[in-house]
Amino acid sequence: MLLVFLYALLDSRQNKEMKKTLLISALVGLFGLVILFFSLPSIVDSRLNQVYSSKEKVFLEETNKLHQSLFIADWHSDSLLSNRDLSQEYERGHVDFVRMRKGNMALQMFTTVTEVPMWVVTQNKEHDFDAIFPLALIQKWPQESWESNFYRAIYQSQKLKQFVERDKKMSLITSKSELTEFLSKRAEDKEQIAGLLGIEGAHVLEGKFENLDKLFEAGFRMLSMAHFFDNEISGSAHGESKSGLSELGERIIRRMNMLSMIIDISHTSHEGIQDVLDISTKPVISSHTGVRGTCDNERNLSDEQIKKIAGRGGIIGIAFFKWAICGEDVDAIVKAINYTINLVGPKHVALGSDFDGAVKVPFDVSHMNLLTNALLESGRTHEEIALIMGENIKRFLLENLP
Ligand SMILES: [Zn+2]
């Protein structure tokens, strides 16, 4: 297009007035392209991470009091994939530190996504074009992350550390002692919030056992075995092989136990989940899932799996998006939570929102009170709500972090 304009501009047969018009049009076009290039990451973020409704609701005094008394924690947010500076407040996307405080969210696991098929469906016959590559390009990630999943995770961890540095009341937690310290700071000052680092999919290891320790050293404390496709460690629930853990996968589980790194079975194949449960000497979690009892699909956990995970002291984090809970409102989340509680009791259920995970959810992190209210309305006691909203995650981390 620009070339056509240039050609017309240089054509000596055009009169002066025409040349002026063409020059202005070319400049406007060029300017538009530059604006589009720089605003593309924000447009993509707004399109991918939407909310169904963010209307303020007025609650009873009892609800507000309960909500403010809670320690709220969440197992899963992919916010580091966006181009937002999480130390600032935004109107798009789901999570930033300012909105965490508005919603009384105390602790957020920030998960890093490193490779995703462009067209995500429940069943991926084959892994097509990687969607993170163009995202890394338009967000101008460092070149070494263009082709390496390992560096994509490292880069996102560096982003979080920068955001934490910019916010004096935000802590990155990597150990029991840091968590204990944070809890005592928060008891004094509710502006104090914290985050942890996790990874979605063991393809991040690029097939190398030694990369696990490197990721641990970088501060990562949770890793899921697979994401949307089979990898060298395990089959995925969405993959073709449906295979369990490989030999390398078994070594990874043992090493994660030794390091006290949390094993996440989200997206993992059935066979893979069974292998993890057989091998791991420590409790495991599902960081963001639905349950088949309320939403029957390949990605969600069966009653039998829920009972096994809970039976070993693990936790099921209920996700907030439609594919996981078969609904678009807060009641669908509560339905999945209540189903799981009825199956294994309130000590094994937690939140696993999947905020900013390229999903549309009923509310962003600043409106967590909608969930407190819906749980109360569904008949849950204050004690049960406290466990689900965050006490279970707190207890698990205090017991299982290094
Ligand atoms: Zn996921």
PDB file of C-alpha atoms in Angstrom, residues 43-208:
ATOM      1  CA  ILE A  43      -5.536  -4.735  22.511  1.00  0.00           C
ATOM      2  CA  VAL A  44      -4.673  -8.443  22.671  1.00  0.00           C
ATOM      3  CA  ASP A  45      -4.719  -8.322  26.505  1.00  0.00           C
ATOM      4  CA  SER A  46      -8.160  -6.625  26.570  1.00  0.00           C
ATOM      5  CA  ARG A  47      -9.582  -9.107  24.086  1.00  0.00           C
ATOM      6  CA  LEU A  48      -8.200 -12.225  25.803  1.00  0.00           C
ATOM      7  CA  ASN A  49      -8.837 -11.431  29.475  1.00  0.00           C
ATOM      8  CA  GLN A  50     -12.403 -10.165  29.831  1.00  0.00           C
ATOM      9  CA  VAL A  51     -14.986 -10.165  32.625  1.00  0.00           C
ATOM     10  CA  TYR A  52     -18.682 -10.931  32.210  1.00  0.00           C
ATOM     11  CA  SER A  53     -19.782  -8.141  34.533  1.00  0.00           C
ATOM     12  CA  SER A  54     -17.917  -5.826  36.863  1.00  0.00           C
ATOM     13  CA  LYS A  55     -20.947  -4.140  38.417  1.00  0.00           C
ATOM     14  CA  GLU A  56     -20.541  -3.132  42.057  1.00  0.00           C
ATOM     15  CA  LYS A  57     -22.976  -4.860  44.398  1.00  0.00           C
ATOM     16  CA  VAL A  58     -24.039  -3.770  47.851  1.00  0.00           C
ATOM     17  CA  PHE A  59     -23.776  -6.491  50.468  1.00  0.00           C
ATOM     18  CA  LEU A  60     -25.014  -7.025  54.000  1.00  0.00           C
ATOM     19  CA  GLU A  61     -22.785  -5.854  56.825  1.00  0.00           C
ATOM     20  CA  GLU A  62     -22.199  -9.517  57.777  1.00  0.00           C
ATOM     21  CA  THR A  63     -20.798 -10.248  54.301  1.00  0.00           C
ATOM     22  CA  ASN A  64     -18.504  -7.218  54.280  1.00  0.00           C
ATOM     23  CA  LYS A  65     -17.211  -8.018  57.760  1.00  0.00           C
ATOM     24  CA  LEU A  66     -16.574 -11.641  56.880  1.00  0.00           C
ATOM     25  CA  HIS A  67     -14.895 -10.713  53.581  1.00  0.00           C
ATOM     26  CA  GLN A  68     -12.539  -8.266  55.281  1.00  0.00           C
ATOM     27  CA  SER A  69     -11.639 -10.859  57.936  1.00  0.00           C
ATOM     28  CA  LEU A  70     -10.540 -13.449  55.350  1.00  0.00           C
ATOM     29  CA  PHE A  71      -7.035 -14.391  54.260  1.00  0.00           C
ATOM     30  CA  ILE A  72      -7.623 -14.825  50.535  1.00  0.00           C
ATOM     31  CA  ALA A  73      -5.264 -16.792  48.296  1.00  0.00           C
ATOM     32  CA  ASP A  74      -5.399 -18.108  44.745  1.00  0.00           C
ATOM     33  CA  TRP A  75      -3.461 -20.943  43.090  1.00  0.00           C
ATOM     34  CA  HIS A  76      -3.357 -19.683  39.510  1.00  0.00           C
ATOM     35  CA  SER A  77      -2.979 -16.460  37.565  1.00  0.00           C
ATOM     36  CA  ASP A  78      -1.218 -16.011  34.223  1.00  0.00           C
ATOM     37  CA  SER A  79      -0.898 -12.223  34.574  1.00  0.00           C
ATOM     38  CA  LEU A  80       2.832 -12.243  33.734  1.00  0.00           C
ATOM     39  CA  LEU A  81       1.873 -13.072  30.162  1.00  0.00           C
ATOM     40  CA  SER A  82       0.277  -9.649  29.690  1.00  0.00           C
ATOM     41  CA  ASN A  83       2.156  -6.416  28.953  1.00  0.00           C
ATOM     42  CA  ARG A  84       0.855  -4.810  32.151  1.00  0.00           C
ATOM     43  CA  ASP A  85       3.152  -3.458  34.864  1.00  0.00           C
ATOM     44  CA  LEU A  86       1.455  -5.254  37.765  1.00  0.00           C
ATOM     45  CA  SER A  87       2.580  -2.615  40.249  1.00  0.00           C
ATOM     46  CA  GLN A  88       0.150  -0.204  38.504  1.00  0.00           C
ATOM     47  CA  GLU A  89      -3.645  -0.321  38.339  1.00  0.00           C
ATOM     48  CA  TYR A  90      -5.348  -1.098  35.024  1.00  0.00           C
ATOM     49  CA  GLU A  91      -8.912  -1.259  33.806  1.00  0.00           C
ATOM     50  CA  ARG A  92      -8.199  -4.220  31.541  1.00  0.00           C
ATOM     51  CA  GLY A  93      -7.256  -7.788  32.482  1.00  0.00           C
ATOM     52  CA  HIS A  94      -7.886  -9.374  35.864  1.00  0.00           C
ATOM     53  CA  VAL A  95      -4.996  -8.915  38.300  1.00  0.00           C
ATOM     54  CA  ASP A  96      -2.612  -6.195  39.444  1.00  0.00           C
ATOM     55  CA  PHE A  97      -1.314  -5.364  42.921  1.00  0.00           C
ATOM     56  CA  VAL A  98      -3.682  -2.399  43.342  1.00  0.00           C
ATOM     57  CA  ARG A  99      -6.744  -4.467  42.464  1.00  0.00           C
ATOM     58  CA  MET A 100      -5.504  -7.318  44.698  1.00  0.00           C
ATOM     59  CA  ARG A 101      -5.720  -4.920  47.663  1.00  0.00           C
ATOM     60  CA  LYS A 102      -9.180  -3.719  46.610  1.00  0.00           C
ATOM     61  CA  GLY A 103     -10.417  -7.319  46.555  1.00  0.00           C
ATOM     62  CA  ASN A 104      -8.610  -8.253  49.804  1.00  0.00           C
ATOM     63  CA  MET A 105      -6.514 -10.825  47.932  1.00  0.00           C
ATOM     64  CA  ALA A 106      -3.474 -11.550  50.121  1.00  0.00           C
ATOM     65  CA  LEU A 107      -1.526 -14.151  48.167  1.00  0.00           C
ATOM     66  CA  GLN A 108      -1.397 -14.925  44.453  1.00  0.00           C
ATOM     67  CA  MET A 109       0.444 -17.720  42.682  1.00  0.00           C
ATOM     68  CA  PHE A 110       1.750 -16.192  39.427  1.00  0.00           C
ATOM     69  CA  THR A 111       2.038 -18.966  36.876  1.00  0.00           C
ATOM     70  CA  THR A 112       4.132 -18.640  33.731  1.00  0.00           C
ATOM     71  CA  VAL A 113       2.890 -19.973  30.399  1.00  0.00           C
ATOM     72  CA  THR A 114       5.617 -20.748  27.886  1.00  0.00           C
ATOM     73  CA  GLU A 115       4.061 -22.494  24.879  1.00  0.00           C
ATOM     74  CA  VAL A 116       0.438 -22.843  23.805  1.00  0.00           C
ATOM     75  CA  PRO A 117      -1.112 -24.124  20.565  1.00  0.00           C
ATOM     76  CA  MET A 118      -2.656 -21.228  18.607  1.00  0.00           C
ATOM     77  CA  TRP A 119      -6.087 -22.848  18.501  1.00  0.00           C
ATOM     78  CA  VAL A 120      -6.723 -24.313  21.929  1.00  0.00           C
ATOM     79  CA  VAL A 121      -9.461 -26.937  22.061  1.00  0.00           C
ATOM     80  CA  THR A 122     -10.210 -29.681  24.605  1.00  0.00           C
ATOM     81  CA  GLN A 123      -8.563 -32.212  22.332  1.00  0.00           C
ATOM     82  CA  ASN A 124      -5.515 -31.198  20.322  1.00  0.00           C
ATOM     83  CA  LYS A 125      -4.921 -33.737  17.612  1.00  0.00           C
ATOM     84  CA  GLU A 126      -1.618 -32.134  16.803  1.00  0.00           C
ATOM     85  CA  HIS A 127       0.296 -29.198  18.230  1.00  0.00           C
ATOM     86  CA  ASP A 128      -0.124 -26.415  15.687  1.00  0.00           C
ATOM     87  CA  PHE A 129       1.514 -22.991  15.603  1.00  0.00           C
ATOM     88  CA  ASP A 130       2.837 -21.742  18.983  1.00  0.00           C
ATOM     89  CA  ALA A 131       0.838 -18.701  20.153  1.00  0.00           C
ATOM     90  CA  ILE A 132       3.445 -17.405  22.616  1.00  0.00           C
ATOM     91  CA  PHE A 133       5.966 -16.655  19.858  1.00  0.00           C
ATOM     92  CA  PRO A 134       3.981 -13.785  18.235  1.00  0.00           C
ATOM     93  CA  LEU A 135       3.059 -12.557  21.732  1.00  0.00           C
ATOM     94  CA  ALA A 136       6.766 -12.456  22.673  1.00  0.00           C
ATOM     95  CA  LEU A 137       7.471 -10.539  19.449  1.00  0.00           C
ATOM     96  CA  ILE A 138       4.821  -7.841  19.848  1.00  0.00           C
ATOM     97  CA  GLN A 139       5.673  -7.421  23.537  1.00  0.00           C
ATOM     98  CA  LYS A 140       9.365  -7.206  22.593  1.00  0.00           C
ATOM     99  CA  TRP A 141      10.547  -9.999  24.918  1.00  0.00           C
ATOM    100  CA  PRO A 142      14.331 -10.605  24.803  1.00  0.00           C
ATOM    101  CA  GLN A 143      15.490 -12.567  21.771  1.00  0.00           C
ATOM    102  CA  GLU A 144      16.637 -15.639  23.749  1.00  0.00           C
ATOM    103  CA  SER A 145      13.006 -16.177  24.806  1.00  0.00           C
ATOM    104  CA  TRP A 146      11.774 -16.355  21.201  1.00  0.00           C
ATOM    105  CA  GLU A 147      12.876 -19.947  20.784  1.00  0.00           C
ATOM    106  CA  SER A 148      13.353 -21.178  24.351  1.00  0.00           C
ATOM    107  CA  ASN A 149      10.527 -22.141  26.708  1.00  0.00           C
ATOM    108  CA  PHE A 150      13.015 -22.188  29.566  1.00  0.00           C
ATOM    109  CA  TYR A 151      13.979 -18.535  28.982  1.00  0.00           C
ATOM    110  CA  ARG A 152      10.356 -17.543  28.530  1.00  0.00           C
ATOM    111  CA  ALA A 153       9.753 -18.698  32.122  1.00  0.00           C
ATOM    112  CA  ILE A 154      12.929 -17.008  33.385  1.00  0.00           C
ATOM    113  CA  TYR A 155      11.954 -13.756  31.648  1.00  0.00           C
ATOM    114  CA  GLN A 156       8.490 -13.772  33.244  1.00  0.00           C
ATOM    115  CA  SER A 157      10.029 -14.435  36.678  1.00  0.00           C
ATOM    116  CA  GLN A 158      12.288 -11.405  36.156  1.00  0.00           C
ATOM    117  CA  LYS A 159       9.218  -9.328  35.310  1.00  0.00           C
ATOM    118  CA  LEU A 160       7.552 -10.294  38.596  1.00  0.00           C
ATOM    119  CA  LYS A 161      10.705  -9.509  40.563  1.00  0.00           C
ATOM    120  CA  GLN A 162      10.808  -6.036  38.960  1.00  0.00           C
ATOM    121  CA  PHE A 163       7.161  -5.378  39.836  1.00  0.00           C
ATOM    122  CA  VAL A 164       7.775  -6.531  43.411  1.00  0.00           C
ATOM    123  CA  GLU A 165      10.709  -4.114  43.674  1.00  0.00           C
ATOM    124  CA  ARG A 166       8.483  -1.230  42.588  1.00  0.00           C
ATOM    125  CA  ASP A 167       5.894  -1.956  45.304  1.00  0.00           C
ATOM    126  CA  LYS A 168       7.226  -1.679  48.842  1.00  0.00           C
ATOM    127  CA  LYS A 169       4.366  -3.744  50.294  1.00  0.00           C
ATOM    128  CA  MET A 170       4.528  -6.669  47.885  1.00  0.00           C
ATOM    129  CA  SER A 171       6.666  -9.736  48.678  1.00  0.00           C
ATOM    130  CA  LEU A 172       7.834 -12.684  46.615  1.00  0.00           C
ATOM    131  CA  ILE A 173       7.562 -15.845  48.716  1.00  0.00           C
ATOM    132  CA  THR A 174       9.984 -18.728  48.166  1.00  0.00           C
ATOM    133  CA  SER A 175      10.123 -20.398  51.590  1.00  0.00           C
ATOM    134  CA  LYS A 176       8.208 -21.178  54.783  1.00  0.00           C
ATOM    135  CA  SER A 177      10.216 -18.563  56.666  1.00  0.00           C
ATOM    136  CA  GLU A 178       9.417 -15.852  54.094  1.00  0.00           C
ATOM    137  CA  LEU A 179       5.751 -16.807  54.276  1.00  0.00           C
ATOM    138  CA  THR A 180       5.768 -16.637  58.077  1.00  0.00           C
ATOM    139  CA  GLU A 181       7.436 -13.235  57.917  1.00  0.00           C
ATOM    140  CA  PHE A 182       4.857 -12.015  55.387  1.00  0.00           C
ATOM    141  CA  LEU A 183       1.972 -13.275  57.547  1.00  0.00           C
ATOM    142  CA  SER A 184       3.185 -11.330  60.557  1.00  0.00           C
ATOM    143  CA  LYS A 185       3.616  -8.181  58.409  1.00  0.00           C
ATOM    144  CA  ARG A 186       0.099  -8.605  57.013  1.00  0.00           C
ATOM    145  CA  ALA A 187      -1.365  -9.048  60.499  1.00  0.00           C
ATOM    146  CA  GLU A 188      -0.167  -5.482  61.153  1.00  0.00           C
ATOM    147  CA  ASP A 189      -0.879  -3.982  57.741  1.00  0.00           C
ATOM    148  CA  LYS A 190      -3.440  -5.282  55.249  1.00  0.00           C
ATOM    149  CA  GLU A 191      -1.757  -3.419  52.399  1.00  0.00           C
ATOM    150  CA  GLN A 192       0.908  -6.142  52.559  1.00  0.00           C
ATOM    151  CA  ILE A 193       0.409  -8.669  49.744  1.00  0.00           C
ATOM    152  CA  ALA A 194       2.489 -11.509  48.310  1.00  0.00           C
ATOM    153  CA  GLY A 195       3.086 -13.652  45.258  1.00  0.00           C
ATOM    154  CA  LEU A 196       4.705 -16.952  44.369  1.00  0.00           C
ATOM    155  CA  LEU A 197       6.086 -18.216  41.073  1.00  0.00           C
ATOM    156  CA  GLY A 198       4.783 -21.271  39.259  1.00  0.00           C
ATOM    157  CA  ILE A 199       5.023 -22.814  35.779  1.00  0.00           C
ATOM    158  CA  GLU A 200       2.387 -24.298  33.510  1.00  0.00           C
ATOM    159  CA  GLY A 201       3.731 -27.381  31.737  1.00  0.00           C
ATOM    160  CA  ALA A 202       6.996 -29.317  32.150  1.00  0.00           C
ATOM    161  CA  HIS A 203       7.909 -28.718  28.482  1.00  0.00           C
ATOM    162  CA  VAL A 204       9.612 -25.696  30.114  1.00  0.00           C
ATOM    163  CA  LEU A 205      12.434 -28.100  31.052  1.00  0.00           C
ATOM    164  CA  GLU A 206      13.177 -28.667  27.339  1.00  0.00           C
ATOM    165  CA  GLY A 207      13.803 -32.321  28.197  1.00  0.00           C
ATOM    166  CA  LYS A 208      16.712 -31.501  30.531  1.00  0.00           C
TER     167      LYS A 208
END
